[in-house]
Every structure is written in C-alpha cells, then in structure tokens.
mmCIF file of C-alpha atoms in Angstrom:
data_model
loop_
_atom_site.group_PDB
_atom_site.id
_atom_site.type_symbol
_atom_site.label_atom_id
_atom_site.label_comp_id
_atom_site.label_asym_id
_atom_site.label_seq_id
_atom_site.Cartn_x
_atom_site.Cartn_y
_atom_site.Cartn_z
ATOM 1 C CA MET A 1 -0.191 0.037 0.061
ATOM 2 C CA ASN A 2 1.485 3.275 -0.878
ATOM 3 C CA ASP A 3 1.427 6.516 1.394
ATOM 4 C CA ILE A 4 -1.489 8.052 -0.230
ATOM 5 C CA GLU A 5 -3.665 4.818 0.108
ATOM 6 C CA ARG A 6 -2.420 4.276 3.771
ATOM 7 C CA LEU A 7 -3.266 7.880 4.869
ATOM 8 C CA LYS A 8 -6.828 7.528 3.153
ATOM 9 C CA SER A 9 -7.373 4.221 4.959
ATOM 10 C CA LYS A 10 -6.263 5.645 8.279
ATOM 11 C CA LEU A 11 -8.513 8.754 7.900
ATOM 12 C CA SER A 12 -11.474 6.430 7.057
ATOM 13 C CA ASP A 13 -10.781 4.188 9.967
ATOM 14 C CA ARG A 14 -10.777 6.913 12.310
ATOM 15 C CA HIS A 15 -14.048 8.433 10.719
ATOM 16 C CA ILE A 16 -12.385 11.670 9.858
ATOM 17 C CA GLU A 17 -14.431 13.674 7.484
ATOM 18 C CA MET A 18 -12.503 14.436 4.299
ATOM 19 C CA CYS A 19 -13.217 17.391 2.008
ATOM 20 C CA ALA A 20 -13.091 17.205 -1.700
ATOM 21 C CA PRO A 21 -9.405 17.370 -2.924
ATOM 22 C CA VAL A 22 -8.155 20.651 -4.466
ATOM 23 C CA ASP A 23 -7.628 20.665 -8.203
ATOM 24 C CA ILE A 24 -3.974 20.335 -9.295
ATOM 25 C CA SER A 25 -4.509 23.525 -11.505
ATOM 26 C CA ASP A 26 -5.228 25.509 -8.247
ATOM 27 C CA ILE A 27 -2.102 24.407 -6.551
ATOM 28 C CA ARG A 28 -0.130 25.055 -9.752
ATOM 29 C CA ASN A 29 -1.679 28.522 -9.983
ATOM 30 C CA PHE A 30 -0.672 29.081 -6.487
ATOM 31 C CA GLU A 31 2.896 28.281 -7.084
ATOM 32 C CA LYS A 32 3.114 30.388 -9.987
ATOM 33 C CA ILE A 33 1.823 33.534 -8.386
ATOM 34 C CA TYR A 34 4.202 33.161 -5.342
ATOM 35 C CA HIS A 35 6.948 31.662 -7.371
ATOM 36 C CA ILE A 36 7.512 28.617 -5.195
ATOM 37 C CA SER A 37 7.179 24.728 -5.807
ATOM 38 C CA LEU A 38 5.325 23.315 -2.669
ATOM 39 C CA PRO A 39 6.487 20.024 -1.303
ATOM 40 C CA GLN A 40 5.266 17.329 -3.348
ATOM 41 C CA GLU A 41 3.806 15.544 -0.009
ATOM 42 C CA LEU A 42 1.740 18.419 0.613
ATOM 43 C CA VAL A 43 0.659 18.684 -3.033
ATOM 44 C CA ASP A 44 -0.334 15.113 -2.858
ATOM 45 C CA PHE A 45 -2.257 15.349 0.217
ATOM 46 C CA TYR A 46 -4.425 18.412 -0.860
ATOM 47 C CA THR A 47 -4.981 16.987 -4.518
ATOM 48 C CA LEU A 48 -5.326 13.233 -3.876
ATOM 49 C CA ILE A 49 -6.680 12.964 -0.268
ATOM 50 C CA SER A 50 -8.457 15.837 1.178
ATOM 51 C CA ASN A 51 -8.678 19.717 1.349
ATOM 52 C CA GLY A 52 -7.946 20.002 4.951
ATOM 53 C CA CYS A 53 -9.941 18.081 7.554
ATOM 54 C CA GLN A 54 -11.037 18.452 11.339
ATOM 55 C CA MET A 55 -8.490 16.719 13.395
ATOM 56 C CA ILE A 56 -9.311 14.175 16.256
ATOM 57 C CA ASP A 57 -8.263 16.710 19.031
ATOM 58 C CA GLY A 58 -10.700 19.480 17.630
ATOM 59 C CA PHE A 59 -8.181 21.383 15.680
ATOM 60 C CA GLN A 60 -8.380 21.769 11.906
ATOM 61 C CA LEU A 61 -5.926 21.425 9.072
ATOM 62 C CA TYR A 62 -6.646 24.404 7.122
ATOM 63 C CA PRO A 63 -8.270 23.894 3.606
ATOM 64 C CA PHE A 64 -5.976 25.312 0.847
ATOM 65 C CA GLU A 65 -8.134 28.353 0.726
ATOM 66 C CA LYS A 66 -7.360 29.324 4.340
ATOM 67 C CA TRP A 67 -3.517 28.688 4.376
ATOM 68 C CA LYS A 68 -1.929 31.518 6.462
ATOM 69 C CA PHE A 69 1.325 33.010 5.227
ATOM 70 C CA ASP A 70 3.146 36.182 4.484
ATOM 71 C CA PRO A 71 2.812 36.761 0.754
ATOM 72 C CA GLU A 72 5.816 38.845 0.680
ATOM 73 C CA ARG A 73 8.106 36.208 2.338
ATOM 74 C CA ILE A 74 6.747 33.068 1.454
ATOM 75 C CA ASN A 75 9.249 32.622 -1.604
ATOM 76 C CA LYS A 76 12.396 33.735 0.633
ATOM 77 C CA PRO A 77 14.222 30.761 2.309
ATOM 78 C CA PHE A 78 13.625 29.618 5.703
ATOM 79 C CA GLU A 79 16.939 29.858 7.103
ATOM 80 C CA PHE A 80 16.697 28.371 10.581
ATOM 81 C CA LYS A 81 18.434 25.077 11.076
ATOM 82 C CA GLU A 82 17.533 24.674 14.710
ATOM 83 C CA TYR A 83 15.093 25.830 17.325
ATOM 84 C CA TRP A 84 14.930 29.619 18.481
ATOM 85 C CA ILE A 85 13.711 30.572 21.643
ATOM 86 C CA TRP A 86 13.409 34.292 22.138
ATOM 87 C CA GLU A 87 11.866 34.434 25.347
ATOM 88 C CA GLY A 88 14.518 35.589 27.802
ATOM 89 C CA GLU A 89 16.984 36.980 25.192
ATOM 90 C CA SER A 90 17.844 40.578 26.228
ATOM 91 C CA GLU A 91 18.584 41.195 22.503
ATOM 92 C CA PRO A 92 16.947 38.970 20.018
ATOM 93 C CA SER A 93 19.464 36.927 17.997
ATOM 94 C CA HIS A 94 17.294 36.997 14.626
ATOM 95 C CA ASP A 95 14.856 39.417 13.156
ATOM 96 C CA PHE A 96 11.306 38.150 14.086
ATOM 97 C CA LYS A 97 10.248 38.540 10.647
ATOM 98 C CA GLU A 98 12.672 35.784 9.612
ATOM 99 C CA ILE A 99 10.350 33.390 10.976
ATOM 100 C CA GLU A 100 7.819 33.996 8.320
ATOM 101 C CA ASN A 101 10.319 33.327 5.552
ATOM 102 C CA GLY A 102 9.108 30.156 3.485
ATOM 103 C CA VAL A 103 6.505 28.873 5.586
ATOM 104 C CA ILE A 104 2.815 28.314 5.538
ATOM 105 C CA GLU A 105 0.833 27.880 8.563
ATOM 106 C CA LEU A 106 -1.234 24.672 8.418
ATOM 107 C CA ILE A 107 -2.964 24.364 11.995
ATOM 108 C CA ASP A 108 -3.607 26.964 14.562
ATOM 109 C CA ILE A 109 -3.867 25.067 17.829
ATOM 110 C CA GLY A 110 -4.696 28.107 20.004
ATOM 111 C CA ASP A 111 -2.897 29.869 22.752
ATOM 112 C CA ALA A 112 -0.231 31.195 20.130
ATOM 113 C CA GLN A 113 0.680 27.892 18.832
ATOM 114 C CA SER A 114 0.819 26.580 15.427
ATOM 115 C CA TRP A 115 2.027 24.023 13.084
ATOM 116 C CA ASN A 116 3.940 25.160 9.856
ATOM 117 C CA ILE A 117 5.372 23.534 6.868
ATOM 118 C CA VAL A 118 8.658 24.849 5.430
ATOM 119 C CA VAL A 119 8.176 25.496 1.743
ATOM 120 C CA GLU A 120 11.499 27.108 0.862
ATOM 121 C CA GLY A 121 15.182 26.643 2.054
ATOM 122 C CA ASP A 122 17.262 23.673 3.353
ATOM 123 C CA LYS A 123 14.455 22.576 5.729
ATOM 124 C CA ARG A 124 11.763 22.289 3.043
ATOM 125 C CA GLY A 125 9.091 19.972 3.694
ATOM 126 C CA GLU A 126 9.745 19.852 7.390
ATOM 127 C CA MET A 127 6.884 20.716 9.871
ATOM 128 C CA TRP A 128 7.905 23.183 12.406
ATOM 129 C CA PHE A 129 6.025 24.246 15.754
ATOM 130 C CA TYR A 130 5.474 28.055 16.523
ATOM 131 C CA THR A 131 4.545 29.526 19.732
ATOM 132 C CA ASP A 132 4.556 33.132 21.197
ATOM 133 C CA VAL A 133 8.077 32.474 22.588
ATOM 134 C CA GLY A 134 10.008 30.404 20.067
ATOM 135 C CA ILE A 135 10.090 28.000 17.235
ATOM 136 C CA GLN A 136 11.295 24.483 16.697
ATOM 137 C CA PRO A 137 11.253 21.509 14.446
ATOM 138 C CA ALA A 138 9.496 18.434 15.094
ATOM 139 C CA CYS A 139 12.306 16.076 16.569
ATOM 140 C CA PRO A 140 13.227 13.765 14.855
ATOM 141 C CA ALA A 141 12.501 16.100 11.652
ATOM 142 C CA MET A 142 9.214 14.877 10.031
ATOM 143 C CA SER A 143 7.794 15.712 6.698
ATOM 144 C CA PHE A 144 4.220 16.403 6.302
ATOM 145 C CA SER A 145 3.227 13.013 5.628
ATOM 146 C CA LYS A 146 5.251 11.498 8.519
ATOM 147 C CA TRP A 147 4.121 14.166 10.894
ATOM 148 C CA PHE A 148 0.239 13.715 9.874
ATOM 149 C CA GLU A 149 0.376 9.953 10.001
ATOM 150 C CA TYR A 150 2.209 10.168 13.517
ATOM 151 C CA TRP A 151 -0.966 12.157 14.491
ATOM 152 C CA LEU A 152 -3.418 9.700 13.004
ATOM 153 C CA ASP A 153 -1.499 6.940 14.774
ATOM 154 C CA GLY A 154 -2.255 8.617 18.140
ATOM 155 C CA GLY A 155 1.217 10.246 18.611
ATOM 156 C CA THR A 156 1.360 13.345 20.619
ATOM 157 C CA ASP A 157 5.145 13.870 21.473
ATOM 158 C CA TYR A 158 6.555 15.394 18.496
ATOM 159 C CA PHE A 159 9.711 16.553 20.445
ATOM 160 C CA TYR A 160 10.787 13.019 21.928
ATOM 161 C CA GLU A 161 14.332 13.299 20.557
ATOM 162 C CA PHE A 162 14.495 17.044 21.170
ATOM 163 C CA GLN A 163 17.308 18.225 23.842
ATOM 164 C CA TYR A 164 18.082 21.882 24.636
ATOM 165 C CA ASN A 165 21.840 22.672 24.425
#
C-alpha cells in the first residue's frame, strides 16, 4: 500500500471527515503566483486525499483556501537550522520577520501555537512548531506525511528526541 492509500485508509478508519481534494491546477496557479514549488507530499495530500480536515483533537488542518502565510515572504528561504527560543533573550538573535520566510501555517492550535510547513530553504518539507516564545522543528525531523500519520496513529510527542543545548 502506498503512502496516499495508507493515509486515506487511516483517515477513513478514524471516521475523519475529508473534504473534496483541491484541483491540481489551483495548486499550480498558487505556485506560479508566489514563485515557489510546494513540497510534493503537501501537494499530494491536498490534491489526492483531502482539502484539509477536522483533526481528532478538535483542531483543523486548514483547507488550501485558508492557508496562512506572508505573501511577501513565502518565497524567501527559511534559514533556521535549529530551534530559536527568544523568550528571555535580552537582545533577539534574529529578526522576528525571518520566522515568516518560506512557511505556511497549516494548523492553529490556539494559545499562540501553530504547526507550519517549510516550503523554501534547506528545511523544505519539514514541519515546525511555532509559539509566542519560539520556534522549533518536530524532533526527529518530520515531513508533512510522517507528521500527519504520526498524529493519525495517536502520537502526541513531536519532540521526543529534542534536547536543549
């Protein structure tokens, strides 16, 4: 069973309501407008499986039409290689605008927390967690499909290998 069929099966087994997939022409038009190439796993999910969905824990994987991103920064490389916790820094080590480079917010889980996919730069395709005090990758690094399947399988600790220096 390929990745697409496995995700569809798991979504169905868990009775998660799926939306009609997005037409590939809409995705290609989005890429053309913003001068980017979206990670293939994200394209496959939205065009072959579902245009977002309600998640088991009450959150929503945004439909394509509601993706959140900065249109001026989406095609700039995401340059973070590791976490950045700015809370407690007397002088920030980065410009806060940099965290908006090359990312799309896919899920807002409330309380100033969200999951974002990197669409430009060396970490392209990886899922990163954003809060009001910092950002960090899932650890181990996870692509969208691995991240989503981990959630479908009941995983909750996206940082089990993470250690602060």
